[in-house]
PDB file of C-alpha atoms and ligand atoms in Angstrom:
ATOM      1  CA  UNK A1453      76.385 135.145 102.282  1.00 46.00           C
ATOM      2  CA  UNK A1454      77.309 136.673  98.938  1.00 45.00           C
ATOM      3  CA  UNK A1455      80.126 133.757  98.425  1.00 51.00           C
ATOM      4  CA  UNK A1456      77.628 131.189  98.740  1.00 52.00           C
ATOM      5  CA  UNK A1457      77.485 130.149  95.284  1.00 66.00           C
ATOM      6  CA  UNK A1458      81.141 129.203  95.086  1.00 91.00           C
ATOM      7  CA  UNK A1459      82.438 125.909  95.981  1.00 97.00           C
ATOM      8  CA  UNK A1460      84.161 125.122  99.368  1.00 98.00           C
ATOM      9  CA  UNK A1461      87.614 123.775  99.467  1.00 98.00           C
ATOM     10  CA  UNK A1462      88.413 120.727 101.903  1.00 98.00           C
ATOM     11  CA  UNK A1463      91.749 119.434 102.237  1.00 98.00           C
ATOM     12  CA  UNK A1464      91.911 115.756 103.672  1.00 98.00           C
ATOM     13  CA  UNK A1465      88.710 114.874 102.226  1.00 98.00           C
ATOM     14  CA  UNK A1466      89.951 111.531 101.157  1.00 98.00           C
ATOM     15  CA  UNK A1467      89.373 110.075 104.614  1.00 98.00           C
ATOM     16  CA  UNK A1468      88.156 110.527 108.168  1.00 98.00           C
ATOM     17  CA  UNK A1469      86.932 113.720 109.253  1.00 98.00           C
ATOM     18  CA  UNK A1470      87.500 115.534 105.869  1.00 98.00           C
ATOM     19  CA  UNK A1471      85.571 112.960 104.064  1.00 98.00           C
ATOM     20  CA  UNK A1472      82.734 113.174 106.578  1.00 98.00           C
ATOM     21  CA  UNK A1473      82.783 117.019 106.122  1.00 98.00           C
ATOM     22  CA  UNK A1474      82.761 116.603 102.173  1.00 98.00           C
ATOM     23  CA  UNK A1475      79.821 114.090 102.360  1.00 97.00           C
ATOM     24  CA  UNK A1476      77.744 116.516 104.581  1.00 97.00           C
ATOM     25  CA  UNK A1477      78.354 119.556 102.380  1.00 97.00           C
ATOM     26  CA  UNK A1478      77.556 117.793  99.392  1.00 96.00           C
ATOM     27  CA  UNK A1479      74.450 116.328 100.567  1.00 95.00           C
ATOM     28  CA  UNK A1480      73.637 119.943 101.558  1.00 95.00           C
ATOM     29  CA  UNK A1481      73.899 121.239  98.128  1.00 94.00           C
ATOM     30  CA  UNK A1482      77.370 122.755  98.457  1.00 95.00           C
ATOM     31  CA  UNK A1483      80.223 122.231  95.804  1.00 96.00           C
ATOM     32  CA  UNK A1484      83.234 120.904  97.407  1.00 97.00           C
ATOM     33  CA  UNK A1485      86.843 120.950  95.967  1.00 98.00           C
ATOM     34  CA  UNK A1486      88.768 118.092  97.586  1.00 98.00           C
ATOM     35  CA  UNK A1487      92.334 118.818  98.039  1.00 98.00           C
ATOM     36  CA  UNK A1488      94.517 115.588  99.273  1.00 98.00           C
ATOM     37  CA  UNK A1489      97.399 113.469  98.540  1.00 98.00           C
ATOM     38  CA  UNK A1490      94.820 110.716  97.585  1.00 98.00           C
ATOM     39  CA  UNK A1491      92.362 111.248  94.845  1.00 98.00           C
ATOM     40  CA  UNK A1492      88.556 111.671  95.873  1.00 98.00           C
ATOM     41  CA  UNK A1493      85.837 110.266  93.979  1.00 95.00           C
ATOM     42  CA  UNK A1494      84.189 112.862  91.644  1.00 96.00           C
ATOM     43  CA  UNK A1495      80.383 113.588  91.397  1.00 91.00           C
ATOM     44  CA  UNK A1496      79.083 112.071  88.120  1.00 87.00           C
ATOM     45  CA  UNK A1497      75.490 112.943  87.276  1.00 79.00           C
ATOM     46  CA  UNK A1498      73.096 112.904  90.468  1.00 75.00           C
ATOM     47  CA  UNK A1499      75.408 110.663  92.169  1.00 76.00           C
ATOM     48  CA  UNK A1500      77.362 111.186  95.475  1.00 82.00           C
ATOM     49  CA  UNK A1501      80.996 112.766  95.150  1.00 90.00           C
ATOM     50  CA  UNK A1502      82.833 115.891  95.206  1.00 95.00           C
ATOM     51  CA  UNK A1503      82.661 118.487  92.490  1.00 96.00           C
ATOM     52  CA  UNK A1504      86.530 118.209  91.821  1.00 97.00           C
ATOM     53  CA  UNK A1505      89.174 116.415  93.107  1.00 98.00           C
ATOM     54  CA  UNK A1506      92.992 117.812  93.153  1.00 98.00           C
ATOM     55  CA  UNK A1507      95.924 115.575  94.330  1.00 98.00           C
ATOM     56  CA  UNK A1508      98.150 117.769  96.131  1.00 98.00           C
ATOM     57  CA  UNK A1509     101.155 116.917  98.650  1.00 98.00           C
ATOM     58  CA  UNK A1510     100.596 119.652 101.543  1.00 98.00           C
ATOM     59  CA  UNK A1511     104.091 118.826 102.675  1.00 98.00           C
ATOM     60  CA  UNK A1512     105.311 120.301  99.352  1.00 98.00           C
ATOM     61  CA  UNK A1513     105.243 123.989  98.209  1.00 98.00           C
ATOM     62  CA  UNK A1514     105.387 123.602  94.888  1.00 98.00           C
ATOM     63  CA  UNK A1515     102.793 120.907  94.669  1.00 98.00           C
ATOM     64  CA  UNK A1516     100.596 123.450  96.893  1.00 98.00           C
ATOM     65  CA  UNK A1517     101.314 126.153  94.344  1.00 98.00           C
ATOM     66  CA  UNK A1518     100.271 123.841  91.439  1.00 98.00           C
ATOM     67  CA  UNK A1519      97.324 123.126  93.049  1.00 98.00           C
ATOM     68  CA  UNK A1520      96.416 126.882  93.741  1.00 98.00           C
ATOM     69  CA  UNK A1521      96.732 127.443  89.842  1.00 98.00           C
ATOM     70  CA  UNK A1522      93.721 125.045  89.327  1.00 98.00           C
ATOM     71  CA  UNK A1523      91.283 126.771  91.983  1.00 98.00           C
ATOM     72  CA  UNK A1524      89.252 129.623  90.541  1.00 95.00           C
ATOM     73  CA  UNK A1525      87.448 132.507  92.641  1.00 91.00           C
ATOM     74  CA  UNK A1526      84.965 132.855  94.015  1.00 96.00           C
ATOM     75  CA  UNK A1527      85.092 130.384  96.939  1.00 98.00           C
ATOM     76  CA  UNK A1528      82.714 130.377  99.622  1.00 97.00           C
ATOM     77  CA  UNK A1529      84.879 128.458 102.305  1.00 98.00           C
ATOM     78  CA  UNK A1530      88.103 126.628 103.115  1.00 98.00           C
ATOM     79  CA  UNK A1531      88.214 123.847 105.590  1.00 98.00           C
ATOM     80  CA  UNK A1532      91.893 122.899 106.226  1.00 98.00           C
ATOM     81  CA  UNK A1533      91.457 119.358 107.519  1.00 98.00           C
ATOM     82  CA  UNK A1534      94.190 117.220 106.251  1.00 98.00           C
ATOM     83  CA  UNK A1535      96.889 115.997 108.802  1.00 98.00           C
ATOM     84  CA  UNK A1536      99.348 113.624 109.667  1.00 97.00           C
ATOM     85  CA  UNK A1537      99.855 111.932 113.139  1.00 95.00           C
ATOM     86  CA  UNK A1538     103.030 111.995 115.043  1.00 94.00           C
ATOM     87  CA  UNK A1539     103.766 108.401 113.858  1.00 92.00           C
ATOM     88  CA  UNK A1540     105.280 110.183 110.737  1.00 95.00           C
ATOM     89  CA  UNK A1541     108.842 112.210 110.394  1.00 96.00           C
ATOM     90  CA  UNK A1542     108.836 115.324 112.115  1.00 97.00           C
ATOM     91  CA  UNK A1543     109.572 117.479 109.173  1.00 98.00           C
ATOM     92  CA  UNK A1544     106.544 115.936 107.256  1.00 98.00           C
ATOM     93  CA  UNK A1545     104.174 116.586 110.175  1.00 98.00           C
ATOM     94  CA  UNK A1546     105.264 120.190 110.562  1.00 98.00           C
ATOM     95  CA  UNK A1547     104.774 120.558 106.836  1.00 98.00           C
ATOM     96  CA  UNK A1548     101.277 119.067 106.440  1.00 98.00           C
ATOM     97  CA  UNK A1549      99.874 120.228 109.768  1.00 98.00           C
ATOM     98  CA  UNK A1550     100.954 123.753 109.730  1.00 98.00           C
ATOM     99  CA  UNK A1551     103.152 125.069 106.790  1.00 98.00           C
ATOM    100  CA  UNK A1552     101.099 123.623 104.199  1.00 98.00           C
ATOM    101  CA  UNK A1553      97.915 124.691 106.040  1.00 98.00           C
ATOM    102  CA  UNK A1554      99.200 128.302 106.033  1.00 98.00           C
ATOM    103  CA  UNK A1555     100.588 128.499 102.451  1.00 98.00           C
ATOM    104  CA  UNK A1556      97.253 127.227 101.022  1.00 98.00           C
ATOM    105  CA  UNK A1557      95.155 129.434 103.300  1.00 98.00           C
ATOM    106  CA  UNK A1558      97.227 132.608 102.021  1.00 98.00           C
ATOM    107  CA  UNK A1559      97.284 131.473  98.776  1.00 98.00           C
ATOM    108  CA  UNK A1560      93.562 131.341  98.782  1.00 98.00           C
ATOM    109  CA  UNK A1561      93.161 134.703 100.366  1.00 96.00           C
ATOM    110  CA  UNK A1562      91.994 136.538  97.555  1.00 95.00           C
ATOM    111  CA  UNK A1563      89.739 133.912  96.219  1.00 97.00           C
ATOM    112  CA  UNK A1564      87.360 134.064  99.281  1.00 97.00           C
ATOM    113  CA  UNK A1565      84.802 137.120  99.504  1.00 92.00           C
ATOM    114  CA  UNK A1566      82.473 138.574 101.684  1.00 96.00           C
ATOM    115  CA  UNK A1567      80.410 136.080 103.825  1.00 96.00           C
ATOM    116  CA  UNK A1568      83.177 133.395 103.440  1.00 97.00           C
ATOM    117  CA  UNK A1569      84.475 131.277 106.152  1.00 98.00           C
ATOM    118  CA  UNK A1570      87.867 129.466 106.879  1.00 98.00           C
ATOM    119  CA  UNK A1571      88.342 126.368 109.474  1.00 98.00           C
ATOM    120  CA  UNK A1572      91.439 125.400 110.730  1.00 99.00           C
ATOM    121  CA  UNK A1573      91.739 121.960 112.181  1.00 98.00           C
ATOM    122  CA  UNK A1574      94.228 121.710 115.091  1.00 98.00           C
ATOM    123  CA  UNK A1575      93.752 119.239 118.023  1.00 97.00           C
ATOM    124  CA  UNK A1576      93.428 119.149 121.817  1.00 96.00           C
ATOM    125  CA  UNK A1577      96.893 117.838 121.785  1.00 95.00           C
ATOM    126  CA  UNK A1578      98.110 121.451 120.970  1.00 97.00           C
ATOM    127  CA  UNK A1579      98.029 122.234 124.636  1.00 95.00           C
ATOM    128  CA  UNK A1580     100.730 119.882 125.351  1.00 94.00           C
ATOM    129  CA  UNK A1581     103.322 121.802 123.475  1.00 96.00           C
ATOM    130  CA  UNK A1582     105.616 123.519 126.005  1.00 95.00           C
ATOM    131  CA  UNK A1583     106.783 126.175 123.487  1.00 97.00           C
ATOM    132  CA  UNK A1584     106.526 129.772 124.706  1.00 96.00           C
ATOM    133  CA  UNK A1585     104.871 132.601 123.038  1.00 96.00           C
ATOM    134  CA  UNK A1586     108.176 134.094 121.417  1.00 97.00           C
ATOM    135  CA  UNK A1587     109.529 130.966 120.083  1.00 97.00           C
ATOM    136  CA  UNK A1588     106.054 130.244 118.498  1.00 97.00           C
ATOM    137  CA  UNK A1589     105.775 133.791 116.967  1.00 97.00           C
ATOM    138  CA  UNK A1590     109.128 133.250 115.640  1.00 97.00           C
ATOM    139  CA  UNK A1591     108.132 130.261 113.667  1.00 97.00           C
ATOM    140  CA  UNK A1592     104.676 131.657 112.567  1.00 97.00           C
ATOM    141  CA  UNK A1593     106.209 134.912 111.157  1.00 96.00           C
ATOM    142  CA  UNK A1594     109.098 132.685 109.279  1.00 97.00           C
ATOM    143  CA  UNK A1595     109.051 131.592 105.652  1.00 97.00           C
ATOM    144  CA  UNK A1596     108.630 127.805 104.847  1.00 98.00           C
ATOM    145  CA  UNK A1597     112.154 126.908 105.051  1.00 97.00           C
ATOM    146  CA  UNK A1598     113.168 128.938 108.113  1.00 97.00           C
ATOM    147  CA  UNK A1599     109.980 128.001 109.891  1.00 98.00           C
ATOM    148  CA  UNK A1600     111.079 124.396 109.348  1.00 97.00           C
ATOM    149  CA  UNK A1601     114.624 124.752 110.499  1.00 97.00           C
ATOM    150  CA  UNK A1602     113.300 126.565 113.649  1.00 97.00           C
ATOM    151  CA  UNK A1603     110.733 123.937 114.177  1.00 96.00           C
ATOM    152  CA  UNK A1604     113.109 121.112 113.828  1.00 97.00           C
ATOM    153  CA  UNK A1605     116.242 122.619 115.858  1.00 95.00           C
ATOM    154  CA  UNK A1606     115.441 120.464 118.905  1.00 93.00           C
ATOM    155  CA  UNK A1607     115.210 117.300 116.810  1.00 96.00           C
ATOM    156  CA  UNK A1608     111.526 116.739 117.928  1.00 95.00           C
ATOM    157  CA  UNK A1609     110.003 113.177 117.523  1.00 95.00           C
ATOM    158  CA  UNK A1610     106.957 112.887 115.611  1.00 94.00           C
ATOM    159  CA  UNK A1611     104.748 113.170 118.712  1.00 94.00           C
ATOM    160  CA  UNK A1612     106.509 116.514 119.791  1.00 97.00           C
ATOM    161  CA  UNK A1613     106.131 117.742 116.196  1.00 97.00           C
ATOM    162  CA  UNK A1614     102.480 116.906 116.223  1.00 97.00           C
ATOM    163  CA  UNK A1615     101.719 118.790 119.289  1.00 97.00           C
ATOM    164  CA  UNK A1616     103.885 121.937 118.105  1.00 98.00           C
ATOM    165  CA  UNK A1617     102.374 121.699 114.674  1.00 98.00           C
ATOM    166  CA  UNK A1618      98.789 121.943 116.182  1.00 98.00           C
ATOM    167  CA  UNK A1619      99.950 124.784 118.761  1.00 98.00           C
ATOM    168  CA  UNK A1620     101.237 126.728 115.942  1.00 98.00           C
ATOM    169  CA  UNK A1621      97.857 126.472 114.227  1.00 98.00           C
ATOM    170  CA  UNK A1622      96.336 127.930 117.372  1.00 98.00           C
ATOM    171  CA  UNK A1623      99.024 130.652 117.503  1.00 98.00           C
ATOM    172  CA  UNK A1624      98.529 131.564 113.838  1.00 98.00           C
ATOM    173  CA  UNK A1625      94.904 131.839 114.161  1.00 98.00           C
ATOM    174  CA  UNK A1626      94.509 135.469 115.459  1.00 98.00           C
ATOM    175  CA  UNK A1627      96.681 136.883 112.570  1.00 98.00           C
ATOM    176  CA  UNK A1628      94.950 134.864 110.032  1.00 98.00           C
ATOM    177  CA  UNK A1629      91.655 136.093 111.451  1.00 98.00           C
ATOM    178  CA  UNK A1630      92.845 139.784 111.039  1.00 98.00           C
ATOM    179  CA  UNK A1631      94.078 139.188 107.646  1.00 97.00           C
ATOM    180  CA  UNK A1632      90.592 137.638 106.506  1.00 98.00           C
ATOM    181  CA  UNK A1633      88.490 140.027 108.571  1.00 97.00           C
ATOM    182  CA  UNK A1634      89.472 142.865 106.283  1.00 93.00           C
ATOM    183  CA  UNK A1635      87.593 141.379 103.163  1.00 94.00           C
ATOM    184  CA  UNK A1636      84.718 140.183 105.300  1.00 97.00           C
ATOM    185  CA  UNK A1637      85.873 136.392 105.863  1.00 98.00           C
ATOM    186  CA  UNK A1638      85.682 134.767 109.289  1.00 98.00           C
ATOM    187  CA  UNK A1639      88.345 132.306 110.488  1.00 98.00           C
ATOM    188  CA  UNK A1640      87.869 129.780 113.115  1.00 98.00           C
ATOM    189  CA  UNK A1641      89.718 126.656 114.454  1.00 98.00           C
ATOM    190  CA  UNK A1642      88.295 123.359 115.504  1.00 98.00           C
ATOM    191  CA  UNK A1643      90.362 121.226 117.963  1.00 98.00           C
ATOM    192  CA  UNK A1644      88.897 117.611 118.111  1.00 98.00           C
ATOM    193  CA  UNK A1645      89.546 115.204 120.763  1.00 96.00           C
ATOM    194  CA  UNK A1646      90.181 111.364 119.966  1.00 95.00           C
ATOM    195  CA  UNK A1647      88.025 110.574 116.667  1.00 96.00           C
ATOM    196  CA  UNK A1648      87.330 107.245 115.339  1.00 96.00           C
ATOM    197  CA  UNK A1649      89.388 107.537 112.087  1.00 96.00           C
ATOM    198  CA  UNK A1650      92.244 105.728 110.577  1.00 93.00           C
ATOM    199  CA  UNK A1651      94.467 108.117 112.216  1.00 90.00           C
ATOM    200  CA  UNK A1652      93.583 106.893 115.680  1.00 92.00           C
ATOM    201  CA  UNK A1653      95.762 103.821 115.806  1.00 90.00           C
ATOM    202  CA  UNK A1654      98.736 106.019 115.001  1.00 89.00           C
ATOM    203  CA  UNK A1655      97.738 108.227 117.807  1.00 86.00           C
ATOM    204  CA  UNK A1656      97.789 105.141 120.147  1.00 87.00           C
ATOM    205  CA  UNK A1657     101.204 104.355 118.874  1.00 86.00           C
ATOM    206  CA  UNK A1658     102.759 107.995 119.161  1.00 83.00           C
ATOM    207  CA  UNK A1659     100.752 109.308 122.191  1.00 83.00           C
ATOM    208  CA  UNK A1660     100.430 105.956 124.036  1.00 85.00           C
ATOM    209  CA  UNK A1661      97.502 103.650 124.251  1.00 89.00           C
ATOM    210  CA  UNK A1662      96.781 104.659 127.919  1.00 89.00           C
ATOM    211  CA  UNK A1663      96.387 108.390 127.040  1.00 85.00           C
ATOM    212  CA  UNK A1664      93.804 107.801 124.317  1.00 89.00           C
ATOM    213  CA  UNK A1665      91.889 105.171 126.551  1.00 90.00           C
ATOM    214  CA  UNK A1666      91.793 107.523 129.387  1.00 89.00           C
ATOM    215  CA  UNK A1667      90.022 110.071 126.856  1.00 90.00           C
ATOM    216  CA  UNK A1668      87.361 107.354 125.994  1.00 92.00           C
ATOM    217  CA  UNK A1669      86.881 106.327 129.751  1.00 93.00           C
ATOM    218  CA  UNK A1670      86.426 109.903 130.797  1.00 94.00           C
ATOM    219  CA  UNK A1671      83.797 110.834 127.977  1.00 95.00           C
ATOM    220  CA  UNK A1672      82.464 107.475 127.640  1.00 94.00           C
ATOM    221  CA  UNK A1673      83.715 106.773 124.055  1.00 96.00           C
ATOM    222  CA  UNK A1674      85.615 108.659 121.216  1.00 96.00           C
ATOM    223  CA  UNK A1675      83.919 110.905 118.528  1.00 97.00           C
ATOM    224  CA  UNK A1676      82.605 109.806 115.031  1.00 98.00           C
ATOM    225  CA  UNK A1677      84.193 111.629 112.298  1.00 98.00           C
ATOM    226  CA  UNK A1678      80.799 112.857 111.361  1.00 98.00           C
ATOM    227  CA  UNK A1679      80.454 114.686 114.741  1.00 98.00           C
ATOM    228  CA  UNK A1680      83.589 116.749 113.969  1.00 98.00           C
ATOM    229  CA  UNK A1681      82.587 117.112 110.503  1.00 98.00           C
ATOM    230  CA  UNK A1682      79.084 118.684 111.655  1.00 98.00           C
ATOM    231  CA  UNK A1683      81.243 121.292 113.810  1.00 98.00           C
ATOM    232  CA  UNK A1684      83.233 122.555 110.925  1.00 98.00           C
ATOM    233  CA  UNK A1685      80.253 122.496 108.655  1.00 98.00           C
ATOM    234  CA  UNK A1686      78.578 124.884 111.225  1.00 98.00           C
ATOM    235  CA  UNK A1687      81.569 127.200 111.277  1.00 98.00           C
ATOM    236  CA  UNK A1688      81.370 127.198 107.349  1.00 98.00           C
ATOM    237  CA  UNK A1689      77.675 128.340 107.630  1.00 97.00           C
ATOM    238  CA  UNK A1690      75.995 131.403 107.955  1.00 96.00           C
ATOM    239  CA  UNK A1691      74.318 130.175 111.391  1.00 97.00           C
ATOM    240  CA  UNK A1692      77.912 130.869 112.575  1.00 98.00           C
ATOM    241  CA  UNK A1693      78.049 134.305 111.179  1.00 97.00           C
ATOM    242  CA  UNK A1694      78.955 135.999 114.207  1.00 98.00           C
ATOM    243  CA  UNK A1695      81.572 133.500 115.367  1.00 98.00           C
ATOM    244  CA  UNK A1696      85.134 134.511 114.276  1.00 98.00           C
ATOM    245  CA  UNK A1697      88.621 134.054 115.387  1.00 98.00           C
ATOM    246  CA  UNK A1698      87.927 131.343 118.070  1.00 98.00           C
ATOM    247  CA  UNK A1699      89.258 127.842 118.964  1.00 98.00           C
ATOM    248  CA  UNK A1700      86.317 125.521 119.211  1.00 98.00           C
ATOM    249  CA  UNK A1701      87.508 122.118 121.437  1.00 97.00           C
ATOM    250  CA  UNK A1702      85.377 119.282 120.055  1.00 98.00           C
ATOM    251  CA  UNK A1703      86.251 116.788 122.707  1.00 97.00           C
ATOM    252  CA  UNK A1704      82.874 115.699 124.327  1.00 97.00           C
ATOM    253  CA  UNK A1705      83.805 117.641 127.433  1.00 96.00           C
ATOM    254  CA  UNK A1706      86.840 115.719 127.871  1.00 94.00           C
ATOM    255  CA  UNK A1707      88.747 118.849 129.167  1.00 93.00           C
ATOM    256  CA  UNK A1708      86.059 120.031 131.502  1.00 95.00           C
ATOM    257  CA  UNK A1709      85.225 116.487 132.817  1.00 94.00           C
ATOM    258  CA  UNK A1710      88.986 115.938 133.776  1.00 91.00           C
ATOM    259  CA  UNK A1711      89.176 119.262 135.506  1.00 92.00           C
ATOM    260  CA  UNK A1712      85.978 118.562 137.398  1.00 93.00           C
ATOM    261  CA  UNK A1713      87.609 115.061 138.420  1.00 90.00           C
ATOM    262  CA  UNK A1714      90.866 116.894 139.592  1.00 91.00           C
ATOM    263  CA  UNK A1715      88.673 119.593 141.515  1.00 93.00           C
ATOM    264  CA  UNK A1716      86.657 116.687 143.030  1.00 91.00           C
ATOM    265  CA  UNK A1717      89.750 114.778 144.284  1.00 91.00           C
ATOM    266  CA  UNK A1718      91.538 117.973 145.623  1.00 90.00           C
ATOM    267  CA  UNK A1719      88.259 118.954 147.529  1.00 89.00           C
ATOM    268  CA  UNK A1720      88.059 115.203 148.897  1.00 91.00           C
ATOM    269  CA  UNK A1721      91.800 115.254 150.015  1.00 90.00           C
ATOM    270  CA  UNK A1722      90.974 118.481 151.812  1.00 90.00           C
ATOM    271  CA  UNK A1723      88.078 116.791 153.959  1.00 89.00           C
ATOM    272  CA  UNK A1724      85.048 117.730 151.903  1.00 85.00           C
ATOM    273  CA  UNK A1725      82.747 115.424 150.638  1.00 73.00           C
ATOM    274  CA  UNK A1726      83.285 113.486 147.553  1.00 58.00           C
ATOM    275  CA  UNK A1727      79.567 113.732 146.520  1.00 57.00           C
ATOM    276  CA  UNK A1728      79.026 115.523 143.373  1.00 55.00           C
ATOM    277  CA  UNK A1729      76.442 118.364 143.103  1.00 51.00           C
ATOM    278  CA  UNK A1730      76.009 118.804 146.721  1.00 50.00           C
ATOM    279  CA  UNK A1731      78.422 121.603 147.362  1.00 50.00           C
ATOM    280  CA  UNK A1732      76.943 124.737 148.414  1.00 46.00           C
ATOM    281  CA  UNK A1733      73.581 123.059 149.319  1.00 44.00           C
TER     282      UNK A1733
HETATM  283  N1  NAD B1153      91.192 111.415 114.536  1.00 69.03           N
HETATM  284  C1  NAD B1153      91.529 112.080 115.824  1.00 69.03           C
HETATM  285  O1  NAD B1153      91.713 111.459 116.865  1.00 69.03           O
HETATM  286  C2  NAD B1153      92.035 113.556 115.683  1.00 69.03           C
HETATM  287  C3  NAD B1153      92.147 114.306 116.900  1.00 69.03           C
HETATM  288  C4  NAD B1153      92.487 115.360 116.926  1.00 69.03           C
HETATM  289  C5  NAD B1153      92.782 116.056 115.680  1.00 69.03           C
HETATM  290  N2  NAD B1153      92.584 115.277 114.462  1.00 69.03           N
HETATM  291  C6  NAD B1153      92.949 116.066 113.279  1.00 69.03           C
HETATM  292  O2  NAD B1153      91.781 115.741 112.197  1.00 69.03           O
HETATM  293  C7  NAD B1153      92.396 116.242 111.163  1.00 69.03           C
HETATM  294  C8  NAD B1153      91.721 115.056 110.159  1.00 69.03           C
HETATM  295  O3  NAD B1153      92.256 113.847 110.629  1.00 69.03           O
HETATM  296  P1  NAD B1153      91.423 112.464 110.499  1.00 69.03           P
HETATM  297  O4  NAD B1153      91.309 111.942 111.737  1.00 69.03           O
HETATM  298  O5  NAD B1153      90.280 112.401 109.727  1.00 69.03           O
HETATM  299  O6  NAD B1153      92.672 111.415 109.795  1.00 69.03           O
HETATM  300  P2  NAD B1153      92.398 110.831 108.468  1.00 69.03           P
HETATM  301  O7  NAD B1153      93.984 109.913 108.399  1.00 69.03           O
HETATM  302  O8  NAD B1153      91.411 109.958 108.294  1.00 69.03           O
HETATM  303  O9  NAD B1153      92.598 112.039 107.388  1.00 69.03           O
HETATM  304  C9  NAD B1153      93.658 112.690 106.997  1.00 69.03           C
HETATM  305  C10 NAD B1153      93.632 113.374 105.689  1.00 69.03           C
HETATM  306  O10 NAD B1153      94.684 114.042 105.209  1.00 69.03           O
HETATM  307  C11 NAD B1153      95.244 113.525 104.267  1.00 69.03           C
HETATM  308  N3  NAD B1153      96.671 113.783 103.953  1.00 69.03           N
HETATM  309  C12 NAD B1153      97.776 113.163 104.613  1.00 69.03           C
HETATM  310  N4  NAD B1153      99.015 113.764 104.283  1.00 69.03           N
HETATM  311  C13 NAD B1153      98.775 114.647 103.225  1.00 69.03           C
HETATM  312  C14 NAD B1153      99.603 115.426 102.269  1.00 69.03           C
HETATM  313  N5  NAD B1153     100.700 115.374 102.548  1.00 69.03           N
HETATM  314  N6  NAD B1153      99.046 116.170 101.595  1.00 69.03           N
HETATM  315  C15 NAD B1153      97.644 116.258 101.374  1.00 69.03           C
HETATM  316  N7  NAD B1153      96.724 115.478 102.139  1.00 69.03           N
HETATM  317  C16 NAD B1153      97.237 114.821 103.246  1.00 69.03           C
HETATM  318  C17 NAD B1153      95.050 111.949 104.088  1.00 69.03           C
HETATM  319  O11 NAD B1153      95.131 111.688 102.610  1.00 69.03           O
HETATM  320  C18 NAD B1153      93.639 111.898 104.838  1.00 69.03           C
HETATM  321  O12 NAD B1153      92.755 112.001 103.667  1.00 69.03           O
HETATM  322  C19 NAD B1153      93.879 115.913 111.003  1.00 69.03           C
HETATM  323  O13 NAD B1153      94.497 117.473 111.001  1.00 69.03           O
HETATM  324  C20 NAD B1153      94.171 115.524 112.520  1.00 69.03           C
HETATM  325  O14 NAD B1153      95.521 116.012 112.904  1.00 69.03           O
HETATM  326  C21 NAD B1153      92.264 114.048 114.323  1.00 69.03           C
END
């Protein structure tokens, strides 16, 4: 990749998935610019740490603009990992998880060149958002202030705002892909299922302990942050050079396993055998 010499911007690098990703990238010899509301240890000498830590509030346009002023071209990648759970106020959740992500990504558009890669982090929770295409479209195309007004018009609680914010990331993906495609940069999305990070207790509060437990019961456990970091690292790499414009659910098979269970239950209720793997033999 021609942009390979440039650093990768990683938002949310102070904790959880973003920290795991930053550690992976630096271990692989790639320079990382951390963007987070909290400072991230910078590398000194041969030690661990990111090349540069920029403290930025992704809920605040001015803070993002000030941060953009400190990032030089060329970059080889951008991973938008930072996020707030639904235990926070709805306006902050919408701002950090979608508006700030979009503003930063568009602001770095001209600093990524051919061979570059952008990853947006959403969530499997996006699919619980009931908003229709037209309503999503109106928010995605609005400026920051208007988008916030539209997103808050039904007075969503934090959880509803979280699901909407993540759905908006999915909805924006095609437009972002087309925009960056023109300059040879790929854009993909990663949607994690429950992952063992400091955010998980907040999810248990805002989404319900039962829902999170069902996920662990179905799959066997929650993801480790490094497992999600590995997926993002792959999408940032040349190995993923022909993958563009997709949402990759990283849920350990949760969605498919639950669908299989529902299908099996329906088959049994209809008088079929409950045995797995015997159909058609
Ligand atoms: N952990 C999960 O179960 C899970 C599941 C699905 C999706 N996700 C998504 O993965 C991403 C990473 O989450 P995580 O689990 O690593 O959580 P985390 O809390 O460990 O990390 C989130 C990071 O975002 C940063 N951040 C929060 N508000 C910010 C702001 N205003 N400005 C700048 N940075 C800010 C935090 O400082 C932190 O470093 C989030 O987008 C989250 O929605 C997580």
